[in-house]
Amino acid sequence: MQTEMHLLRDMTVEIVKNTLQIDDSDFDLPVAVGQNDVPAEKVPAFARYMQRPLDAKDGHSYEVSFLAEPE
């Protein structure tokens, strides 16, 4: 299994929640803390934040998560 990582520039927690229709009010931890599965049909909504093109492929799994970078 091969893994690719793509940075999503200007992505926010609110964009993830709205795109994936997540209500985290009942979660122990907020959406920003964990990884979230992304259905293939939602990949284009996230791909526009990438620096290089990405097409969703059948049989592949996609996730979005947040990483903190030191300032």
PDB file of C-alpha atoms in Angstrom:
ATOM      1  CA  MET A   1       0.000   0.000   0.000  1.00  0.00           C
ATOM      2  CA  GLN A   2       1.341   3.409  -0.983  1.00  0.00           C
ATOM      3  CA  THR A   3       0.541   6.580   0.926  1.00  0.00           C
ATOM      4  CA  GLU A   4       0.690  10.093  -0.472  1.00  0.00           C
ATOM      5  CA  MET A   5       0.467  13.254   1.586  1.00  0.00           C
ATOM      6  CA  HIS A   6      -0.719  16.553   0.151  1.00  0.00           C
ATOM      7  CA  LEU A   7      -0.726  19.821   2.035  1.00  0.00           C
ATOM      8  CA  LEU A   8      -4.040  21.648   1.912  1.00  0.00           C
ATOM      9  CA  ARG A   9      -3.276  25.365   1.927  1.00  0.00           C
ATOM     10  CA  ASP A  10      -5.767  27.661   3.687  1.00  0.00           C
ATOM     11  CA  MET A  11      -7.833  24.686   4.885  1.00  0.00           C
ATOM     12  CA  THR A  12      -9.808  25.273   8.072  1.00  0.00           C
ATOM     13  CA  VAL A  13     -11.693  23.040  10.470  1.00  0.00           C
ATOM     14  CA  GLU A  14     -14.930  24.729   9.419  1.00  0.00           C
ATOM     15  CA  ILE A  15     -14.304  23.885   5.748  1.00  0.00           C
ATOM     16  CA  VAL A  16     -13.710  20.223   6.669  1.00  0.00           C
ATOM     17  CA  LYS A  17     -16.826  20.100   8.837  1.00  0.00           C
ATOM     18  CA  ASN A  18     -18.984  21.733   6.152  1.00  0.00           C
ATOM     19  CA  THR A  19     -17.605  19.644   3.272  1.00  0.00           C
ATOM     20  CA  LEU A  20     -17.962  16.347   5.131  1.00  0.00           C
ATOM     21  CA  GLN A  21     -21.153  17.446   6.923  1.00  0.00           C
ATOM     22  CA  ILE A  22     -19.682  16.692  10.349  1.00  0.00           C
ATOM     23  CA  ASP A  23     -21.322  17.820  13.572  1.00  0.00           C
ATOM     24  CA  ASP A  24     -18.679  17.362  16.253  1.00  0.00           C
ATOM     25  CA  SER A  25     -20.793  18.676  19.123  1.00  0.00           C
ATOM     26  CA  ASP A  26     -21.165  15.128  20.502  1.00  0.00           C
ATOM     27  CA  PHE A  27     -17.517  14.103  19.962  1.00  0.00           C
ATOM     28  CA  ASP A  28     -15.043  13.731  22.825  1.00  0.00           C
ATOM     29  CA  LEU A  29     -12.426  15.565  20.726  1.00  0.00           C
ATOM     30  CA  PRO A  30     -12.959  18.194  18.022  1.00  0.00           C
ATOM     31  CA  VAL A  31     -12.629  17.305  14.332  1.00  0.00           C
ATOM     32  CA  ALA A  32      -9.214  19.013  14.154  1.00  0.00           C
ATOM     33  CA  VAL A  33      -7.664  16.431  16.490  1.00  0.00           C
ATOM     34  CA  GLY A  34      -8.306  13.306  14.426  1.00  0.00           C
ATOM     35  CA  GLN A  35      -8.310  11.933  10.904  1.00  0.00           C
ATOM     36  CA  ASN A  36     -11.496  12.019   8.885  1.00  0.00           C
ATOM     37  CA  ASP A  37     -12.399   9.699   6.015  1.00  0.00           C
ATOM     38  CA  VAL A  38     -13.136  11.500   2.751  1.00  0.00           C
ATOM     39  CA  PRO A  39     -15.502   9.842   0.260  1.00  0.00           C
ATOM     40  CA  ALA A  40     -14.131   9.851  -3.325  1.00  0.00           C
ATOM     41  CA  GLU A  41     -16.890  12.221  -4.478  1.00  0.00           C
ATOM     42  CA  LYS A  42     -15.718  14.814  -1.905  1.00  0.00           C
ATOM     43  CA  VAL A  43     -12.031  14.686  -2.970  1.00  0.00           C
ATOM     44  CA  PRO A  44     -12.433  17.494  -5.572  1.00  0.00           C
ATOM     45  CA  ALA A  45     -13.652  19.841  -2.816  1.00  0.00           C
ATOM     46  CA  PHE A  46     -10.346  19.300  -0.998  1.00  0.00           C
ATOM     47  CA  ALA A  47      -8.166  19.058  -4.139  1.00  0.00           C
ATOM     48  CA  ARG A  48      -8.665  22.745  -4.879  1.00  0.00           C
ATOM     49  CA  TYR A  49      -6.572  23.498  -1.772  1.00  0.00           C
ATOM     50  CA  MET A  50      -3.646  21.415  -3.072  1.00  0.00           C
ATOM     51  CA  GLN A  51      -0.654  22.776  -4.944  1.00  0.00           C
ATOM     52  CA  ARG A  52      -0.774  19.997  -7.533  1.00  0.00           C
ATOM     53  CA  PRO A  53      -3.759  18.292  -9.218  1.00  0.00           C
ATOM     54  CA  LEU A  54      -5.300  15.160  -7.749  1.00  0.00           C
ATOM     55  CA  ASP A  55      -8.005  12.967  -9.238  1.00  0.00           C
ATOM     56  CA  ALA A  56      -9.896  10.564  -6.989  1.00  0.00           C
ATOM     57  CA  LYS A  57      -9.428   6.943  -8.016  1.00  0.00           C
ATOM     58  CA  ASP A  58     -11.731   3.987  -7.453  1.00  0.00           C
ATOM     59  CA  GLY A  59     -10.525   1.584  -4.796  1.00  0.00           C
ATOM     60  CA  HIS A  60      -8.433   4.213  -3.012  1.00  0.00           C
ATOM     61  CA  SER A  61      -9.158   5.597   0.440  1.00  0.00           C
ATOM     62  CA  TYR A  62      -8.770   9.256   1.376  1.00  0.00           C
ATOM     63  CA  GLU A  63      -8.435  11.017   4.711  1.00  0.00           C
ATOM     64  CA  VAL A  64      -7.996  14.574   5.887  1.00  0.00           C
ATOM     65  CA  SER A  65      -6.241  15.512   9.119  1.00  0.00           C
ATOM     66  CA  PHE A  66      -4.596  18.547  10.647  1.00  0.00           C
ATOM     67  CA  LEU A  67      -0.918  18.851  11.470  1.00  0.00           C
ATOM     68  CA  ALA A  68       0.566  21.658  13.529  1.00  0.00           C
ATOM     69  CA  GLU A  69       3.687  23.351  12.229  1.00  0.00           C
ATOM     70  CA  PRO A  70       5.973  25.312  14.534  1.00  0.00           C
ATOM     71  CA  GLU A  71       6.015  29.017  13.837  1.00  0.00           C
TER      72      GLU A  71
END
